[in-house]
Coordinates of C-alpha atoms and ligand atoms in Angstrom, one line a residue:
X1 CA 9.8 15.7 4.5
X2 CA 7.6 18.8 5.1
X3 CA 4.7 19.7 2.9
X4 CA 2.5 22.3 2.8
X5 CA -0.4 24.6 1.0
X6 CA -0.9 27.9 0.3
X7 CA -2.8 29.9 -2.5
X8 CA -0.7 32.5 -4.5
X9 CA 0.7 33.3 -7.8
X10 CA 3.8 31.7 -8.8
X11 CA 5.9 35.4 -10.0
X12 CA 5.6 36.3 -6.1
X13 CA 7.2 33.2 -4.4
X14 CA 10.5 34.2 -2.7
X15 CA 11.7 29.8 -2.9
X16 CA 14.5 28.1 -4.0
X17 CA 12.3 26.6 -6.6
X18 CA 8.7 27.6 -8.4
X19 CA 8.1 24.0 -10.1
X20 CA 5.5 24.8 -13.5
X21 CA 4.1 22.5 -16.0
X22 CA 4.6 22.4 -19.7
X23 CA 1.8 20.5 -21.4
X24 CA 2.8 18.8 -25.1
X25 CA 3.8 20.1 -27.5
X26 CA 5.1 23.3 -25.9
X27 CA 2.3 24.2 -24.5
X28 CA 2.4 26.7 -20.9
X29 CA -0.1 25.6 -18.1
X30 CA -1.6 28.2 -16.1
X31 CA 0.9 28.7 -13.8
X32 CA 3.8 29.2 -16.7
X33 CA 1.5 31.5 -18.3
X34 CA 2.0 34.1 -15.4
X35 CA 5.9 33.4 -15.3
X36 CA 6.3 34.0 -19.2
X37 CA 4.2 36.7 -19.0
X38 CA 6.4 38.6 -15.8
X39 CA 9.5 37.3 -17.8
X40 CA 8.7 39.1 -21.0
X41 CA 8.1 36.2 -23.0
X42 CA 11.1 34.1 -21.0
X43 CA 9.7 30.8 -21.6
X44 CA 8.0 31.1 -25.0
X45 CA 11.5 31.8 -26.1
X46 CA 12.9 28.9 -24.5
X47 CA 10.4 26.4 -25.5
X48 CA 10.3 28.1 -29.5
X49 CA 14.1 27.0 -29.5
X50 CA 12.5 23.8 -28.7
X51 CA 14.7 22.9 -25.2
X52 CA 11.8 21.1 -24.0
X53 CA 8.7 19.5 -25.7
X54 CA 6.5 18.8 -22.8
X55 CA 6.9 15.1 -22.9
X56 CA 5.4 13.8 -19.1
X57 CA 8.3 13.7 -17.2
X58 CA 10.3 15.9 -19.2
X59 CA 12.1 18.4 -17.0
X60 CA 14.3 22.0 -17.7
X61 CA 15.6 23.7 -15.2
X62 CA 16.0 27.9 -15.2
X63 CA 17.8 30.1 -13.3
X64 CA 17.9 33.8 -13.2
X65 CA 14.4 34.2 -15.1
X66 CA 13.1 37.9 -15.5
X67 CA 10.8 39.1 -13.0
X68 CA 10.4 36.6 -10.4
X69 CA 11.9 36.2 -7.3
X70 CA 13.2 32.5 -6.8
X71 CA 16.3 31.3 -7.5
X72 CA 15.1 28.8 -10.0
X73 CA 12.0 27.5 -12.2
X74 CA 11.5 23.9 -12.9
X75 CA 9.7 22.9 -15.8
X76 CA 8.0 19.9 -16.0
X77 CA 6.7 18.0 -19.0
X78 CA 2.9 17.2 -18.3
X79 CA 2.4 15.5 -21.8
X80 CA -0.7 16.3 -23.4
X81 CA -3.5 18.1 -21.7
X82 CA -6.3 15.7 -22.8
X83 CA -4.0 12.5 -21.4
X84 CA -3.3 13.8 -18.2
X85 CA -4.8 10.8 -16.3
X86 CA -3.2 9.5 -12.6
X87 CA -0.7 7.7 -13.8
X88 CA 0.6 10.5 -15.4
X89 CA 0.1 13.0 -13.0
X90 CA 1.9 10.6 -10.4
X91 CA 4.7 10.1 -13.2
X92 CA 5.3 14.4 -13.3
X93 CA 5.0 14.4 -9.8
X94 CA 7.8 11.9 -9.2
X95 CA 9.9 13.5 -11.7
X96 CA 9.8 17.0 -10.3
X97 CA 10.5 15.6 -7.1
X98 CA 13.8 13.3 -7.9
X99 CA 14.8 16.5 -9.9
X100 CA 14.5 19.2 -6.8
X101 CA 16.4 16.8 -4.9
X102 CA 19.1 16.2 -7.2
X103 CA 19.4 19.8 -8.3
X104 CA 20.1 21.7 -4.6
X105 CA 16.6 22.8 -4.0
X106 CA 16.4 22.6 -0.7
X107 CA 12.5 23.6 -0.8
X108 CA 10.3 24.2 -3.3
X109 CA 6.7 25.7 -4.2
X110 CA 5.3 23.4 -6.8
X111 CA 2.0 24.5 -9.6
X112 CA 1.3 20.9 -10.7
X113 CA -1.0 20.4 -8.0
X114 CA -3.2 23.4 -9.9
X115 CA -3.2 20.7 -13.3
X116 CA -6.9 19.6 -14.4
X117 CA -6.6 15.9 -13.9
X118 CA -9.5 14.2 -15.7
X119 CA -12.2 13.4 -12.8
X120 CA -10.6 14.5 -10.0
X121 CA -10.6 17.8 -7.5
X122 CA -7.8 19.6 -5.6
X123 CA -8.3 17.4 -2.7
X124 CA -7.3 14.0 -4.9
X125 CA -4.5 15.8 -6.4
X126 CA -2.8 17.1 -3.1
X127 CA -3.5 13.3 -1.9
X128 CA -1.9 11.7 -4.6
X129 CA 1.0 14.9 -4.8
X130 CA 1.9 14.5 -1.1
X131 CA 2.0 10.5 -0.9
X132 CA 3.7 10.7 -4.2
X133 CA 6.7 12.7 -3.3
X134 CA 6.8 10.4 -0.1
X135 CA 7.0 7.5 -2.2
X136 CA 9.4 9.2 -4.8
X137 CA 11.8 10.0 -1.8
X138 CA 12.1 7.2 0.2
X139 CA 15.4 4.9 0.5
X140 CA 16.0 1.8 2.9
X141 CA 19.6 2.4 4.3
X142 CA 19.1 1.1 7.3
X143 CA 21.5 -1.8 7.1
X144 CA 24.1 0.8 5.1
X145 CA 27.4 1.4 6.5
X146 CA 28.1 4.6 4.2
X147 CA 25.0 6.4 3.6
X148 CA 24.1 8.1 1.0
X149 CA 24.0 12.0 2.4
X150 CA 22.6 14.9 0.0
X151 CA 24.7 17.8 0.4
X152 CA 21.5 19.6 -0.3
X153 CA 18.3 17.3 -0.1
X154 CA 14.8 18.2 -0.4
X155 CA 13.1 19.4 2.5
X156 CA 10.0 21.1 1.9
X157 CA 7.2 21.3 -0.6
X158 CA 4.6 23.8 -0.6
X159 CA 2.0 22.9 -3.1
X160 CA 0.2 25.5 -4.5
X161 CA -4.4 25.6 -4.5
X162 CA -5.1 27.8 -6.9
X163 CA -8.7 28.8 -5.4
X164 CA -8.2 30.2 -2.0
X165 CA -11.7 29.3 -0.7
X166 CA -10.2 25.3 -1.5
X167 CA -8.0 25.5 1.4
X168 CA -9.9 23.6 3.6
X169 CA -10.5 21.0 1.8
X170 CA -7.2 20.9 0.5
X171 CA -5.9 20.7 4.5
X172 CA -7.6 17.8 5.5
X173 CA -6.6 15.8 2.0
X174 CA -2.9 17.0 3.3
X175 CA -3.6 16.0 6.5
X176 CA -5.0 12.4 5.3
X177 CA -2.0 11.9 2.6
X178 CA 0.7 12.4 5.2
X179 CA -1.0 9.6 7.9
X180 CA -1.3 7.7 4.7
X181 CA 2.6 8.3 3.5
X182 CA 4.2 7.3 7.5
X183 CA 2.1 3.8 7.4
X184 CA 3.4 3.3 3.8
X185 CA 6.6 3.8 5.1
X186 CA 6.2 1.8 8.1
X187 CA 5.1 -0.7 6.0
X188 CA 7.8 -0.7 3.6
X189 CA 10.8 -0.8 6.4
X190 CA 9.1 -3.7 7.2
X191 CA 8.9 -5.5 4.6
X192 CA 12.6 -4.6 3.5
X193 CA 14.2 -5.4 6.4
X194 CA 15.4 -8.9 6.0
X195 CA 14.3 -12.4 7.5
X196 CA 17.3 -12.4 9.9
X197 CA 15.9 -9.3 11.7
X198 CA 12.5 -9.4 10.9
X199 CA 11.5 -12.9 12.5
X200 CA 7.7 -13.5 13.7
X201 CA 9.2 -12.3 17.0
X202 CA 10.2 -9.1 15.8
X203 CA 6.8 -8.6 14.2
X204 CA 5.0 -9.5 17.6
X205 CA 7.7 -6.5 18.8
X206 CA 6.8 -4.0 16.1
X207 CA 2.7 -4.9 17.1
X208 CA 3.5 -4.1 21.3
X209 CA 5.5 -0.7 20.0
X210 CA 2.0 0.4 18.0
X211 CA 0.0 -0.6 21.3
X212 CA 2.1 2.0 23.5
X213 CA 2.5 4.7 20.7
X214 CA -1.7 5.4 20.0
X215 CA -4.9 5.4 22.2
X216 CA -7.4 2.7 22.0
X217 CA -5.5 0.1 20.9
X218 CA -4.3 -3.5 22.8
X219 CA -2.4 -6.0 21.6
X220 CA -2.4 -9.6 22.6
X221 CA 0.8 -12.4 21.5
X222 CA 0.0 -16.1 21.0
X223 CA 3.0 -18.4 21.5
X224 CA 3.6 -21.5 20.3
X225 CA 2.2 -23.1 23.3
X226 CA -1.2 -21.1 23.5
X227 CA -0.7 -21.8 19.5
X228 CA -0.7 -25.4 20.6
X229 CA -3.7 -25.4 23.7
X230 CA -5.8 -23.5 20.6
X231 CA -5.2 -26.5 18.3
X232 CA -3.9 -23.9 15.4
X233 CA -2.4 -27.0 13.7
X234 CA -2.5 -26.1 10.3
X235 CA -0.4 -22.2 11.5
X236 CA 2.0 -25.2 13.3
X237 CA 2.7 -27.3 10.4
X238 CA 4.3 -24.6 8.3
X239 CA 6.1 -23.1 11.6
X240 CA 7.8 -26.9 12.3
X241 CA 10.9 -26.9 10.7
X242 CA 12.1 -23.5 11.6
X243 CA 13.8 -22.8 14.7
X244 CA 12.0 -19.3 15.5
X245 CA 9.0 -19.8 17.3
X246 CA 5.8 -18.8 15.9
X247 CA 3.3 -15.7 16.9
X248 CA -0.1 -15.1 16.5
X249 CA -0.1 -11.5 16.7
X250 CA -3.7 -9.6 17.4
X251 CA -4.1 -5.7 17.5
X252 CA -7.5 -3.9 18.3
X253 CA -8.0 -0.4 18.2
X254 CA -11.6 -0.2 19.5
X255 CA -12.5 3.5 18.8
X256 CA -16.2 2.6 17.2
X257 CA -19.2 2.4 19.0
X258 CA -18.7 -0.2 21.8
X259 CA -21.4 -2.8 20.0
X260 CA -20.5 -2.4 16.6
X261 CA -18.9 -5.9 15.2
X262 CA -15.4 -5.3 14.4
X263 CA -13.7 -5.1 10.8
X264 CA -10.7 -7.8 10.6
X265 CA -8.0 -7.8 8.8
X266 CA -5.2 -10.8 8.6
X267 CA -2.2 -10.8 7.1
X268 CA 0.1 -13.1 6.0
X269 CA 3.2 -13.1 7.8
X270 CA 5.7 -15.4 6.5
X271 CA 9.1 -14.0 7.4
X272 CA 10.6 -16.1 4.8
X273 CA 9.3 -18.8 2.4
X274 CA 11.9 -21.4 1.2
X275 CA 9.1 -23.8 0.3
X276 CA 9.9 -26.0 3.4
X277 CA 10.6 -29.5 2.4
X278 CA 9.0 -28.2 -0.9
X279 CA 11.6 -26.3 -1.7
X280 CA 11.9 -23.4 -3.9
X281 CA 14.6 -22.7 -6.8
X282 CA 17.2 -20.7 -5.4
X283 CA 17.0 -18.3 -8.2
X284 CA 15.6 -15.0 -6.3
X285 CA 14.6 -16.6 -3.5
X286 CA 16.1 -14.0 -1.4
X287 CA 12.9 -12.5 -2.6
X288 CA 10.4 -14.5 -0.2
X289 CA 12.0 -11.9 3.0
X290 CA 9.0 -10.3 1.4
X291 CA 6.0 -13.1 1.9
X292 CA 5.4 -11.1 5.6
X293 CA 4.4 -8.4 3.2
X294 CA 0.5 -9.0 4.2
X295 CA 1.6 -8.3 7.9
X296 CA 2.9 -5.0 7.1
X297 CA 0.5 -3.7 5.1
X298 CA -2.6 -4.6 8.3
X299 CA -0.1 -3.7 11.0
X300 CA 0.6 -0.6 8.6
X301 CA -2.9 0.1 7.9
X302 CA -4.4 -0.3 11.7
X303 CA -2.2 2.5 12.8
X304 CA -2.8 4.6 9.7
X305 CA -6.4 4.0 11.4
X306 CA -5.6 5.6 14.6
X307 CA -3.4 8.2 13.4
X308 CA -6.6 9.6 11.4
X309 CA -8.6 8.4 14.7
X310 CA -11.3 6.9 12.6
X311 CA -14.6 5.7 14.5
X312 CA -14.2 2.4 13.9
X313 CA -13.4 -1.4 15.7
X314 CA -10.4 -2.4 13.5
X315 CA -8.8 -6.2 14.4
X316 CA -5.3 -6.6 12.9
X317 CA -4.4 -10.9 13.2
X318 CA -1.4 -12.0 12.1
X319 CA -0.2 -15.2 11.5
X320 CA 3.7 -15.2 11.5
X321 CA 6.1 -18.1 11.2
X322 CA 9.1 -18.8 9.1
X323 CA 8.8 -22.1 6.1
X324 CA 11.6 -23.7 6.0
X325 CA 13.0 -27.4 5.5
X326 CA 14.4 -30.0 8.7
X327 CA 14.3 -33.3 10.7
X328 CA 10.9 -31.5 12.3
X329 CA 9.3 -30.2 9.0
X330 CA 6.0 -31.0 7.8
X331 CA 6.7 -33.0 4.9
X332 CA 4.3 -33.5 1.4
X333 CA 1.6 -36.0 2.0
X334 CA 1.4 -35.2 5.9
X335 CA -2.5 -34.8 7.2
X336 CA -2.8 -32.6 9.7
X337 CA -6.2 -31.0 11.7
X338 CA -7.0 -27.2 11.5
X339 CA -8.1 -25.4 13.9
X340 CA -11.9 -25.6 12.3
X341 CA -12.0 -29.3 12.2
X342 CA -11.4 -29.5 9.0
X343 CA -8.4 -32.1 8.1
X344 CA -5.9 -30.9 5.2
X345 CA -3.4 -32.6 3.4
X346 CA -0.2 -30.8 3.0
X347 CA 1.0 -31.7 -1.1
X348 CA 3.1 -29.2 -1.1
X349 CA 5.1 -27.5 1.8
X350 CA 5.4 -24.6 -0.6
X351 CA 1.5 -23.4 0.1
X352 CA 1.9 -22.8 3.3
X353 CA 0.6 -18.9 3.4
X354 CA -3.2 -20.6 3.2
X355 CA -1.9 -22.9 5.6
X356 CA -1.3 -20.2 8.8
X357 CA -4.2 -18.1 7.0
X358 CA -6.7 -20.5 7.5
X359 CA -6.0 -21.2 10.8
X360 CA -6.1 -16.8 11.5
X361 CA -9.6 -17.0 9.6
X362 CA -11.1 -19.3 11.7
X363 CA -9.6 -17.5 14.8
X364 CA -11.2 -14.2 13.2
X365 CA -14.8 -16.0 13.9
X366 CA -14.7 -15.1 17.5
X367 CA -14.8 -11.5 16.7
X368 CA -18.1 -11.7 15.7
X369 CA -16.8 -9.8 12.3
X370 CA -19.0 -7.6 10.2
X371 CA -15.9 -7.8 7.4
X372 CA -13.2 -10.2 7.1
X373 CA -10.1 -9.0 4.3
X374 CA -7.1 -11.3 4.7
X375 CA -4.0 -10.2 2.8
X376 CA -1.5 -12.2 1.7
X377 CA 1.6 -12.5 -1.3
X378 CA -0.2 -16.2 -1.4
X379 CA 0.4 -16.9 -5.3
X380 CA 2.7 -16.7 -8.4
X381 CA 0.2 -17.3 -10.5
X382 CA -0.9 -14.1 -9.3
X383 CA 1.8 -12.3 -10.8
X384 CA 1.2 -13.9 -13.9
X385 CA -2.5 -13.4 -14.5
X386 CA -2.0 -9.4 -13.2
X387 CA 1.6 -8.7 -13.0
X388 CA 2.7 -5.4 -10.8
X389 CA -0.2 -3.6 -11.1
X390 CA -3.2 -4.4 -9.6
X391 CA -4.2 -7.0 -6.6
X392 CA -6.0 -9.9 -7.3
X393 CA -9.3 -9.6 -5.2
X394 CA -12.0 -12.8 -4.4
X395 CA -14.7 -12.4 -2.4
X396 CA -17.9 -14.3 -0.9
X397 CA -20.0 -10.7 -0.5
X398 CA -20.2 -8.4 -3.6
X399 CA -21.1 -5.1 -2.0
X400 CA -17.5 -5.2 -0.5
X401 CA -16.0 -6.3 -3.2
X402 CA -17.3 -3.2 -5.1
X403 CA -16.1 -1.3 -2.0
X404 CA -12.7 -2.5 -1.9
X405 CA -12.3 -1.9 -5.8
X406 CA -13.6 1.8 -5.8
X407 CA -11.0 2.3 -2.7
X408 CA -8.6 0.9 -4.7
X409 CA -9.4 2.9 -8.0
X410 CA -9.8 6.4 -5.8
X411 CA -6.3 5.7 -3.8
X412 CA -4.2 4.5 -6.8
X413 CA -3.5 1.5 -5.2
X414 CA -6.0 -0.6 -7.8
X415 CA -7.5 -4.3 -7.2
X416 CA -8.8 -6.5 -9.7
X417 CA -11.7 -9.1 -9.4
X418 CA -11.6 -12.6 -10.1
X419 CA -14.0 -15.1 -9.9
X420 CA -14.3 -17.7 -7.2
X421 CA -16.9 -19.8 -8.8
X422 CA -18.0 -23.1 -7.3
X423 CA -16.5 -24.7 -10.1
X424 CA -12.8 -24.4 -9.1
X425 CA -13.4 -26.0 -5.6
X426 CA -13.1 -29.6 -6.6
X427 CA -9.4 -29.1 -7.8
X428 CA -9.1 -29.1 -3.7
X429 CA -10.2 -32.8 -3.5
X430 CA -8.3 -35.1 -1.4
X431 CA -7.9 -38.7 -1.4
X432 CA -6.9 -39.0 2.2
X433 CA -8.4 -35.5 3.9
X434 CA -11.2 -33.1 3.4
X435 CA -9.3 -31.0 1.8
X436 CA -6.0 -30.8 -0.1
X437 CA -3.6 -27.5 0.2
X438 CA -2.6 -27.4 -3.6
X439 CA -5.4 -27.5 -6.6
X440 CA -3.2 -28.0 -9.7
X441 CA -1.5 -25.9 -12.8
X442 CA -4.8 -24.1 -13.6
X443 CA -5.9 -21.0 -12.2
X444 CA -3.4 -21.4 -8.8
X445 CA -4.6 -18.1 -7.2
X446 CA -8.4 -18.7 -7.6
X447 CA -8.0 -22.7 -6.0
X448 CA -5.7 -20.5 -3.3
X449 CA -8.7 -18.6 -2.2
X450 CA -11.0 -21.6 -2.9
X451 CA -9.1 -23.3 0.0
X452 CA -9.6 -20.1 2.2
X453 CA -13.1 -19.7 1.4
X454 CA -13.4 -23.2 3.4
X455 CA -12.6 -21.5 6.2
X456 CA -14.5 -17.9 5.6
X457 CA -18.4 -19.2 5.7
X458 CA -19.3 -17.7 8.7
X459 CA -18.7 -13.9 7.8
X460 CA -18.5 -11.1 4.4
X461 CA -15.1 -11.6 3.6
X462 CA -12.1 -10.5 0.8
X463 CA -9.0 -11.8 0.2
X464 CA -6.5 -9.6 -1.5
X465 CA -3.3 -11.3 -3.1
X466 CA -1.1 -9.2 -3.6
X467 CA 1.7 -11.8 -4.7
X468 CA 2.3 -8.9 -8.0
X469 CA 2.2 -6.1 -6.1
X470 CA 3.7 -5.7 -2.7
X471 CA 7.5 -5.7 -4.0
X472 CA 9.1 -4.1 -7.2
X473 CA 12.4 -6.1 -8.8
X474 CA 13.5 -4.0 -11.6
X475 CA 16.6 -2.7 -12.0
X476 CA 15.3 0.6 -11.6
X477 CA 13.0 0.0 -9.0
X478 CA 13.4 -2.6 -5.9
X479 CA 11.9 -2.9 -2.7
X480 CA 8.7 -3.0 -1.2
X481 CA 5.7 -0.7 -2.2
X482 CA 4.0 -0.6 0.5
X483 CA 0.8 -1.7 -1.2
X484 CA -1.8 -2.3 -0.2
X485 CA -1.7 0.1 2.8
X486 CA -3.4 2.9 0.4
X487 CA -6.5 1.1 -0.8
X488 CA -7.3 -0.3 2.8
X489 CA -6.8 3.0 4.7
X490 CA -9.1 4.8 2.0
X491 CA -11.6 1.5 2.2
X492 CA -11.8 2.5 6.3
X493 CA -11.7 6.2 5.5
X494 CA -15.0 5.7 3.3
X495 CA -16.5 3.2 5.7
X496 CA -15.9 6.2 8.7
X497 CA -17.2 8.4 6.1
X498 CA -20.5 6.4 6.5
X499 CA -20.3 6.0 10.2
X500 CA -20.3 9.5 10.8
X501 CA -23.5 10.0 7.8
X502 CA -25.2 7.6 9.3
X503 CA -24.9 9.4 12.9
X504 CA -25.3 12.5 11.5
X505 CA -28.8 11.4 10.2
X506 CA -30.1 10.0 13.6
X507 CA -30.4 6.8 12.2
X508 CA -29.4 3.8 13.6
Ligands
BES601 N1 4.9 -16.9 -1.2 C1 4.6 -17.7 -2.3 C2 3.9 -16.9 -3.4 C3 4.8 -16.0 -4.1 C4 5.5 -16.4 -5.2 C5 4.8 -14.6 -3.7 C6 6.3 -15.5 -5.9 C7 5.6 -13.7 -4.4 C8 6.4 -14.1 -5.5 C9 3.7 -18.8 -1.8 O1 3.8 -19.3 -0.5 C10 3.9 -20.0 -2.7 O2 5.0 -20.5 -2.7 N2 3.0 -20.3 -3.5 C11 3.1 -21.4 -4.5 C12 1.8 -22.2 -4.4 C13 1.9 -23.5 -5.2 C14 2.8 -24.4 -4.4 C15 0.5 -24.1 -5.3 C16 3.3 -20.8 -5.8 O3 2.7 -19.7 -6.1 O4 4.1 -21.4 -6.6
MN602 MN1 5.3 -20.8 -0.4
ZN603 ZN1 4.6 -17.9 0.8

């Protein structure tokens, strides 16, 4: 889809559609002000007969209305004025959206980008517009015989900045949302397409096809026998029973200054998780296609990185393998000796993700890392502590914690801390090994990054589980969200943000 800006008043746009916002009850925004006013009154009259309330994602659509010149008007319920938070402005923005494209509007000039969302500026709204409609348009048909074809889709959005001399800034927001929107997307067709296409190899595949498309970047593919010569035993141990072969996938794009230590980020990349000998229910297990989800989102992120051609040394490491159950899996009770020495005993097959993770954490050491993040869809107790919404974060450095929940609060894409106290660590006792992989029925995603904080002591790092949050199944809504490709990107955008302060002030 094609977006753009422009500043001018809604009465004068020669579009298929002028998109304005009703605020509860019945209230006309700025924008609808100037069209009822050209229209004699038009859609006081309409809203008096009390056709549309303003209820957020309320929508009416007009034709023919008196002294404009597009072919229709879209009203969109905003709800009321003093509620207008981000949820609810991304709720009217997806609403107008599905409704342009369902309604023949083949383009569109759209007002709600002018609505006074509490604490934010023009350049958050067109952000959160632009990667908003993305998000509200996207399908994954690829593996569709008939598609689905529009006889009229939605092509083109122009959003409207009310105060010309905000153009600029409202560009380079644009600019930002639509690098932002393509790695959310790459992420999602990622983590959509199944486990019988996407295998680790195809994921070492998708990492070469960055490395040719963008500047500064190389990749490098460990195989199972470098995998072996390494001593990645732990990574091995989950990979044993399947009969795709395991990759340990690295990506730098080096475009920081040449000595600055690198910021890493792993990603879990379990093509699919049938709990290995461990094995899961098979109620919705078709869902664990989605445990590479962490591998999208870095591989996603790192080339959001260089699309934006941030100054910054970004690593991407991921860890792929497939869990599942054979004559050659690892089975419960098995000892085996990660790559950092440390010995592990496997309880269950079914935590396997901090298996291959810490294994890709210690790798990470060699980097010399100023920040570690690892993310991974590592626990359902996860979703049960902080459901769909929000990432559970944990990490051994508070400044980045605070850093990675602001980018997470600014990009709508939201983390939430939780604590990895000392305490928890000796649910990880083992009787045999230094360390066992499962800690018990209490708090499952807090002993999950307990084990990978084992491995972590060398460097700042966060872990970001995103177990709740990196698929939707609802009725209504299925599929991968991309998450959390937003709050990282903005995370590196802020760090560049510094980079380029910092230079700017002639200090070191
Ligand atoms: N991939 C799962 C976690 C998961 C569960 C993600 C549901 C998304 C939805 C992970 O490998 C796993 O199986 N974790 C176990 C850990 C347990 C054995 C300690 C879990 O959460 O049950
Ligand atoms: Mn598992
Ligand atoms: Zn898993």
């Amino acid at each position: 889809m094609e977006f753009n800006l422009k500043s001018g008043l809604p009465e004068k746009q020669r579009s298929a559609c002028v998109v304005v916002g009703v605020y509860e009850p019945r209230r006309l925004s700025e924008a609808a002000k100037r069209i009822d006013k050209v229209s004699q009154r038009h859609l006081s009259s309409i809203l008096r007969r009390g056709d549309l309330e303003g209820k957020p994602g309320q929508t009416l659509l007009l034709y023919n209305v008196p002294g404009t010149v597009a072919d229709r008007i879209l009203l969109v319920g905003c709800g009321h004025e003093r509620d207008l938070d981000d949820n609810q402005y991304r709720k009217i923005i997806t609403e107008a959206i599905r409704t342009l494209h369902e309604t023949g509007s083949m383009e569109a000039v759209c007002y709600l980008s002018d609505l006074n969302v509490h604490g934010h500026n023009i350049a958050w709204r067109i952000r959160q517009a632009i990667e908003t409609a993305n998000s509200a348009m996207y399908i994954f048909d690829q593996l569709k015989t008939q598609k689905e074809s529009m006889r009229r889709p939605l092509r083109k959005i122009v959003f409207n900045v009310a105060l010309r001399r905000e153009l600029p800034i409202a560009e380079q927001a644009s600019y930002e949302a639509r690098k932002i929107a393509d790695s959310v997307k790459f992420a999602k067709d990622l983590c959509n397409l199944p486990s019988n296409y996407c295998t680790p190899s195809y994921l070492a595949d998708k990492a070469k096809d960055l490395c040719l498309l963008y500047d500064h970047f190389s990749c490098e593919i460990l195989t199972q026998s470098d995998l072996e010569k390494e001593g990645l035993n732990a990574l091995l141990a989950v990979s044993s029973g399947s009969e795709q072969p395991p990759k340990l996938i690295i990506l730098k794009y080096l475009n920081g200054k040449q000595d600055a230590a690198p910021i890493v980020l792993v990603g879990k990349g379990v093509t699919f998780d049938s709990g290995g000998i461990s094995i899961k229910p098979a109620k919705q297990m078709e869902e664990m296609k989605f445990d590479m989800c962490g591998a999208a989102a870095v591989l996603g992120t790192i080339s959001a990185a260089a699309e934006l051609q941030l100054p910054l040394n970004i690593i991407a490491i991921v860890p792929a393998v497939e869990n599942l159950p054979s004559g050659k899996a690892v089975k419960p009770g098995d000892i085996i000796t990660s790559l950092s020495g440390q010995t592990i005993e496997i309880i269950n097959t079914d935590a396997e993700g901090r298996l291959i993770l810490c294994d890709a954490l210690t790798y990470a050491e060699r980097y010399k890392p100023e920040i570690v993040i690892d993310v991974a869809t590592l626990t359902g107790a996860c979703i049960v502590a902080l459901g769909k919404h929000a990432h559970g974060l944990m990490s051994n450095y508070h400044p980045l914690t605070t850093e990675l929940l602001k980018a997470g609060k600014f990009s709508g894409d939201r983390a939430w801390e939780l604590p990895l106290w000392e305490d928890y660590q000796i649910q990880l006792d083992s009787h045999f090994a230094d360390v066992a992989n499962v800690g018990g029925r209490d708090a499952g995603s807090i002993t999950a990054a307990c084990f990978l904080s084992r491995f972590t002591k060398k460097y700042h790092w966060a872990h970001l589980d995103i177990a709740g949050t990196a698929y939707l199944n609802q009725e209504k809504e299925k599929g991968a969200t991309g998450r959390p490709v937003p709050l990282l990107t903005q995370y590196l955008i802020n760090r560049s943000h510094h980079e380029i302060a910092v230079e700017k002030n002639g200090e070191d």
